[in-house]
Short mmCIF file of C-alpha atoms in Angstrom, two decimals:
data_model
loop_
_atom_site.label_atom_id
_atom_site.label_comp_id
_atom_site.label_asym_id
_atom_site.label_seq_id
_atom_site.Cartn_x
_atom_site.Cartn_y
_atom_site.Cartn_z
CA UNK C 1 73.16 -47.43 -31.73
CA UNK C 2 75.64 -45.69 -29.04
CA UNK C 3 74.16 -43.24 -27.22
CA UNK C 4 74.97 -40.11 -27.54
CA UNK C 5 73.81 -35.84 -26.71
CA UNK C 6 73.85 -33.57 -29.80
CA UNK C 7 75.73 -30.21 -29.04
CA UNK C 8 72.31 -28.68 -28.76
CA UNK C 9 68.64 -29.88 -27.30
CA UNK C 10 65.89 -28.56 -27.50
CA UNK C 11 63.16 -28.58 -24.10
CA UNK C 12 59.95 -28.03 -25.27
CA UNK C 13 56.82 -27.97 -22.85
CA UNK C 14 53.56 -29.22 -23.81
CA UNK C 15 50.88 -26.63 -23.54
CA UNK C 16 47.44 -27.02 -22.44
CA UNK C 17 47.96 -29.98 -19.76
CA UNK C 18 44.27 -29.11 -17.50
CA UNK C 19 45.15 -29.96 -13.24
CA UNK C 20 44.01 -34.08 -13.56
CA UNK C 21 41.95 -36.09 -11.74
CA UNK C 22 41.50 -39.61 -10.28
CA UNK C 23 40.96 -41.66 -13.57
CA UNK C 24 42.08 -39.81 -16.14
CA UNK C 25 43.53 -41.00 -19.47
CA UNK C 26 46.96 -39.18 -19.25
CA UNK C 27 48.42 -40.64 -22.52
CA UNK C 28 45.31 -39.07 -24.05
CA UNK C 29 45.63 -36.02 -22.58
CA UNK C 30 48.97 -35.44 -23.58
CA UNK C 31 48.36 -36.69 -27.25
CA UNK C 32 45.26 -33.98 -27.64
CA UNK C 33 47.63 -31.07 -26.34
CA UNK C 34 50.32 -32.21 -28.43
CA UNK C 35 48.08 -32.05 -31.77
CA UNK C 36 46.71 -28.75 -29.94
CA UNK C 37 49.97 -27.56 -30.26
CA UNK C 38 50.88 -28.89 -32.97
CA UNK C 39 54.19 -30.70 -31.27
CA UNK C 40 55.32 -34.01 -32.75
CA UNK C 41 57.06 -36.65 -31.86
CA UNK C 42 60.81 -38.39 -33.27
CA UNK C 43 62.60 -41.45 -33.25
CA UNK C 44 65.29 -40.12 -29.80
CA UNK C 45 62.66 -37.88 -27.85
CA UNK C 46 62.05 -38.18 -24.44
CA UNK C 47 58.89 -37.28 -22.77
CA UNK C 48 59.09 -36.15 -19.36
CA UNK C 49 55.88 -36.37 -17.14
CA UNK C 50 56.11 -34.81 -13.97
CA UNK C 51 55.00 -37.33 -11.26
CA UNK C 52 52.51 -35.38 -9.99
CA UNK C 53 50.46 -35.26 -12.74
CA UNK C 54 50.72 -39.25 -12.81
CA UNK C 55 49.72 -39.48 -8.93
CA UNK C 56 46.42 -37.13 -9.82
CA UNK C 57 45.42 -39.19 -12.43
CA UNK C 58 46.43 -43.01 -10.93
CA UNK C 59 43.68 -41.04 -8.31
CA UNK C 60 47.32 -41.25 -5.37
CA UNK C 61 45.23 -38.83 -2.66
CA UNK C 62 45.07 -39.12 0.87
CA UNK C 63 42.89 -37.06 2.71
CA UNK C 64 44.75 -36.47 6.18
CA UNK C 65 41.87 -36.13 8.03
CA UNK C 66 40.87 -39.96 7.90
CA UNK C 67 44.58 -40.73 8.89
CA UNK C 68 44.90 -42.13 12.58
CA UNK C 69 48.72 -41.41 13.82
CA UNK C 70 50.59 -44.28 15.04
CA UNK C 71 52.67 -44.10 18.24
CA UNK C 72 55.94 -44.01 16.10
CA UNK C 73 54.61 -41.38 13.60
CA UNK C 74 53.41 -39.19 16.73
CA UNK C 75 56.94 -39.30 17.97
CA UNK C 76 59.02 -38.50 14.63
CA UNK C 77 56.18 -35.70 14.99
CA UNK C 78 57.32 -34.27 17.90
CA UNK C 79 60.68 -34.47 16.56
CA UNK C 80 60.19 -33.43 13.13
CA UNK C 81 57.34 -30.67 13.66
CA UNK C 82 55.48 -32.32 10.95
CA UNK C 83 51.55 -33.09 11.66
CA UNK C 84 51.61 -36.65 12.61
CA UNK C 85 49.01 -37.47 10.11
CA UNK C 86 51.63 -36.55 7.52
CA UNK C 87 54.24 -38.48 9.08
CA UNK C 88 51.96 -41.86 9.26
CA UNK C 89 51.36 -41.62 5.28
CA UNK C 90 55.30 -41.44 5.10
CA UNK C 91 55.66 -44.41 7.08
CA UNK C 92 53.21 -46.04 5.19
CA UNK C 93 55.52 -45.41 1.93
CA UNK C 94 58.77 -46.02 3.17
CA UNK C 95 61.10 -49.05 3.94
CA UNK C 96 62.90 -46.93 6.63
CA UNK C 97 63.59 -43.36 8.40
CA UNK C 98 67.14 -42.35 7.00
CA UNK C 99 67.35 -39.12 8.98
CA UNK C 100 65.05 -36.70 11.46
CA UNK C 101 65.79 -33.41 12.00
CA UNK C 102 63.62 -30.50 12.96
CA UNK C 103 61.36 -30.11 9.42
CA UNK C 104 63.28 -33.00 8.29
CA UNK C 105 62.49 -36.42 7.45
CA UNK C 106 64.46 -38.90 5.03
CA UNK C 107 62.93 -41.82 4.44
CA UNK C 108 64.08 -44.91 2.07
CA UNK C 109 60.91 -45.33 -0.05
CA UNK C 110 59.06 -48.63 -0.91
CA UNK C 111 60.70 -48.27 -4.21
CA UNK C 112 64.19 -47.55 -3.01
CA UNK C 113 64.33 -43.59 -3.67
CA UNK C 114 65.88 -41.94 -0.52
CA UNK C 115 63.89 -38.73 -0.12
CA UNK C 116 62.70 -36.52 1.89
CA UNK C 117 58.99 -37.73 3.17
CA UNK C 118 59.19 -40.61 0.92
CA UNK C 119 58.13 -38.34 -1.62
CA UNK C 120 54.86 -37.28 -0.28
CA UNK C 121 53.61 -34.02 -1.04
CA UNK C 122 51.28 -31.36 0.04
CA UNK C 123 51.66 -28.84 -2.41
CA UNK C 124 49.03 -28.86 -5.21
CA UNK C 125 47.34 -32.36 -3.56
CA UNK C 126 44.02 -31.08 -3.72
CA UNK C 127 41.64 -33.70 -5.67
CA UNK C 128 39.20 -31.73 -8.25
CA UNK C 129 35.96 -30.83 -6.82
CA UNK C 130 37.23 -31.30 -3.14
CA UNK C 131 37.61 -27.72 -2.11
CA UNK C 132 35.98 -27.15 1.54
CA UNK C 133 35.19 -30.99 1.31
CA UNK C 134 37.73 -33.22 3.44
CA UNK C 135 41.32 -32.32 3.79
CA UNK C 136 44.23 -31.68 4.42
CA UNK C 137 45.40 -33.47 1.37
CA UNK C 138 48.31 -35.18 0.47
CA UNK C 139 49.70 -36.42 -2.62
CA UNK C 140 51.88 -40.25 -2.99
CA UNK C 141 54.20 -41.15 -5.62
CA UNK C 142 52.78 -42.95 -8.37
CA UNK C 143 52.71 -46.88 -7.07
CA UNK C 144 54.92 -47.99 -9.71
CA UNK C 145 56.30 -45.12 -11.48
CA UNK C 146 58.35 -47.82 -13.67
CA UNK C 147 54.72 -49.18 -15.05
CA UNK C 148 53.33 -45.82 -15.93
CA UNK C 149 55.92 -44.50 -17.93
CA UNK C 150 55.77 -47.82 -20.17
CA UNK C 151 51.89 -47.77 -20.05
CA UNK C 152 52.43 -43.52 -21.37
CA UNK C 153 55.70 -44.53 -23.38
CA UNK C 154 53.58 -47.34 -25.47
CA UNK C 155 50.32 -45.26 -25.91
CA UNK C 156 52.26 -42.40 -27.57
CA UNK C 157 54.63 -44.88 -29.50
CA UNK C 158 51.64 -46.67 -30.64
CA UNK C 159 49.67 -43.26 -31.44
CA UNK C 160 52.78 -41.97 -33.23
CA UNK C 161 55.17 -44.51 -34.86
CA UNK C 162 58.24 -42.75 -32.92
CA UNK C 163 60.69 -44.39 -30.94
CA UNK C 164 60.78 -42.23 -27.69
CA UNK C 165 61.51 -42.54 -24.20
CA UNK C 166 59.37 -41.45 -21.57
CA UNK C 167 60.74 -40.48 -17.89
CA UNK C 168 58.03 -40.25 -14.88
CA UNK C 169 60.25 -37.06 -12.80
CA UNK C 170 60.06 -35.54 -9.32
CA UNK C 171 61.96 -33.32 -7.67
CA UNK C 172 64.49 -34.47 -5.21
CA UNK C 173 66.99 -32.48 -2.49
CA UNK C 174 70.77 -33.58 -2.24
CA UNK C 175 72.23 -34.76 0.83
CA UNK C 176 75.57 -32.58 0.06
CA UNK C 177 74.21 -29.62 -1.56
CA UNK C 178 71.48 -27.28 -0.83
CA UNK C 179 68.30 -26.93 -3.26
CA UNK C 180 66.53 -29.49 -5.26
CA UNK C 181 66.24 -30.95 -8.78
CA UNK C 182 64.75 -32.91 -11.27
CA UNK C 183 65.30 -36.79 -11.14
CA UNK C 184 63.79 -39.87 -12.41
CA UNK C 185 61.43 -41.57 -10.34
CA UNK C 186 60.37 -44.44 -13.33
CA UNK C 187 62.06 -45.03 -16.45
CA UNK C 188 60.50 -46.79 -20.03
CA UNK C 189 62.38 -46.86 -22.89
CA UNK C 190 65.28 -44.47 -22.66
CA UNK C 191 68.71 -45.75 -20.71
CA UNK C 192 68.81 -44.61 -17.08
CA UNK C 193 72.75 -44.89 -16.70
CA UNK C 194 75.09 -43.99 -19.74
CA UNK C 195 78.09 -46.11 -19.06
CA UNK C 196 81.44 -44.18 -20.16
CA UNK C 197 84.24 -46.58 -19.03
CA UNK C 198 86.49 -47.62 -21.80
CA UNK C 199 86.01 -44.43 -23.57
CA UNK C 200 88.69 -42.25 -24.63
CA UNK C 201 89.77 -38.91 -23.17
CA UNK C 202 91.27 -35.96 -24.96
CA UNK C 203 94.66 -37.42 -24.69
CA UNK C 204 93.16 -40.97 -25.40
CA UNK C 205 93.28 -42.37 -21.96
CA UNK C 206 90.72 -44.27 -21.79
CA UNK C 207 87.95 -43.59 -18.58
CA UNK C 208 87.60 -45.85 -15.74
CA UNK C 209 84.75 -44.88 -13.37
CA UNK C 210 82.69 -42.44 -15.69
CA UNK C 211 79.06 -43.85 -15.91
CA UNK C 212 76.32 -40.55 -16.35
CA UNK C 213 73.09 -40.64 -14.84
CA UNK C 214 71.49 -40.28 -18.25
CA UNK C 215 67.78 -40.60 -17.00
CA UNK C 216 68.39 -38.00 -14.42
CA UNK C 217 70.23 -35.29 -16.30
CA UNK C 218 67.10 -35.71 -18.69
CA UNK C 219 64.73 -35.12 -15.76
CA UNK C 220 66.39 -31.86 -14.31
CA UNK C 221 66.92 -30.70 -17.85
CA UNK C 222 62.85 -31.05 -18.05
CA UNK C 223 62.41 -29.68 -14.75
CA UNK C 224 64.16 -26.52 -15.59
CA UNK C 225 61.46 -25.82 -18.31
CA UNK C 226 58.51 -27.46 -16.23
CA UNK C 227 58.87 -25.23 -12.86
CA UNK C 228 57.39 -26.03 -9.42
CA UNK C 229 54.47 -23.94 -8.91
CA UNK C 230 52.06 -22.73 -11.08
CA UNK C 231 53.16 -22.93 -14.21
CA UNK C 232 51.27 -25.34 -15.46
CA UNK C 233 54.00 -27.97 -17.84
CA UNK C 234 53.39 -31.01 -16.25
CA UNK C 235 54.48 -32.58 -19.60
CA UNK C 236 58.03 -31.62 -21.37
CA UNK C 237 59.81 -33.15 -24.61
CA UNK C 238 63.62 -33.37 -24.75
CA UNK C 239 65.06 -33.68 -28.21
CA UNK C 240 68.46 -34.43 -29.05
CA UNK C 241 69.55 -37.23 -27.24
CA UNK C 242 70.29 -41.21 -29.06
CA UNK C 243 69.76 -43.85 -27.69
CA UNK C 244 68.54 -47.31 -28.79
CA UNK C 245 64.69 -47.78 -27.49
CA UNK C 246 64.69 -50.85 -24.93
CA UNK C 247 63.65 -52.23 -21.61
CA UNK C 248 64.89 -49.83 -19.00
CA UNK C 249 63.49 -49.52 -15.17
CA UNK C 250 64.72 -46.79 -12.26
CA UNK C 251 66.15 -49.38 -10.70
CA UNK C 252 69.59 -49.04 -12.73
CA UNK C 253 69.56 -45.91 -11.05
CA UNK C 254 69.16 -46.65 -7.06
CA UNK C 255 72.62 -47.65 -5.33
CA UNK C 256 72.06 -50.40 -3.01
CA UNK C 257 71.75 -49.87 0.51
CA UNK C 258 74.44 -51.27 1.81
CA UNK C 259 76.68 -48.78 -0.47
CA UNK C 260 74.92 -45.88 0.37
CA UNK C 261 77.25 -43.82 2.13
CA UNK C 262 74.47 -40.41 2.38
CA UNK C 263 71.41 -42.80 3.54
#
């Protein structure tokens, strides 16, 4: 099967997803609010789980105030304005500093992502039941984002019978425009890049360099629907797209470093 978009999708968020904890069973989770809400799933849909939710339940919290700064993190503090405890938990998830700037740090993350703070979040990082206990807390990516959305991907399948995809998202800045969106962070199932070339035009010239970020239009598509504050849809369907069901990672999606011209 080619892939392909229908002229119209449809971006449904699951209802009823409760803030997760360290050891919960996500694919469970998301099944029970699914029947809850009566949402099923077909052969072509793509489930998008925001990474956050994945990070809260693979238990991914740091409490700051057990981190002990490095001399390089205090620096890029001083630098950066960030608290230095913050800083060494970015260090410890990146490959390299990309840029530093006042309130800026770009970092190329263990798993290749170029990001600001490789990823690492402070913004609803607060473990269940840790209120006034411990703290500040931070939030990592999920440590292999790749592996969770096959471990999600084949609990639904299996629960289901459908052929989906299922997309593990976060939300990313751009290096050459301002604001950020929804990209894929892991990948099971579902085609990261749709490749284009040899394709004909309208006027049936046939396309040379035209490969689509498939995975990643899927993921801000989602992200439109799943907000970034309290709204509550950590989980979001996408329906309409084809695509034949097979091993896919983010990888396809990371250019390599020595062609990164923004990194």
């Amino acid at each position: 099967m080619a892939i392909s978009c229908a002229a119209e999708l449809a971006i449904i968020a699951v209802p009823g997803i409760p803030v997760l904890g360290a050891m919960d069973d996500l694919p469970a989770i998301v099944l029970g609010a699914m029947r809850q809400a009566h949402i099923d799933l077909f052969d072509g849909d793509v489930v998008v789980v925001a990474s956050k939710a994945v990070s809260r339940a693979e238990g991914r919290f740091v409490d700051l105030s057990t981190v002990k700064p490095s001399p390089r993190a205090r620096e890029l503090a001083r630098q950066t304005g960030k608290d230095d405890r913050l800083v060494e938990v970015i260090l410890g998830e990146s490959l390299g500093v990309s840029r530093v700037a006042r309130d800026v740090l770009i970092t190329r993350h263990r798993r290749g992502f170029v990001c600001a703070n490789a990823g690492v979040d402070l913004s609803n990082a607060e473990p269940a039941g840790a209120r006034g206990n411990g703290g500040p807390w931070a939030l990592l990516l999920p440590r292999d984002p790749d592996a969770s959305a096959d471990s999600i991907r084949r609990a639904l399948a299996a629960a289901t019978a459908a052929r989906i995809g299922v997309i593990v998202s976060d939300s990313f800045g751009r290096p050459f425009r301002l604001g950020s969106v929804g990209v894929a962070v892991g990948v099971a199932g579902v085609p990261a890049l749709w490749d284009r070339c040899g394709d004909p035009d309208l006027f049936e010239r046939k396309l040379e360099h035209t490969v689509t970020a498939l995975a990643d239009q899927i993921a801000a598509a989602a992200d439109l629907v799943a907000g970034q504050a309290a709204e509550r849809r950590a989980v979001v369907v996408v329906r309409g797209v084809s695509f034949d069901v097979g091993a896919h990672a983010v990888d396809e999606l990371l250019r390599p470093a020595d062609k990164d011209l923004y990194a």
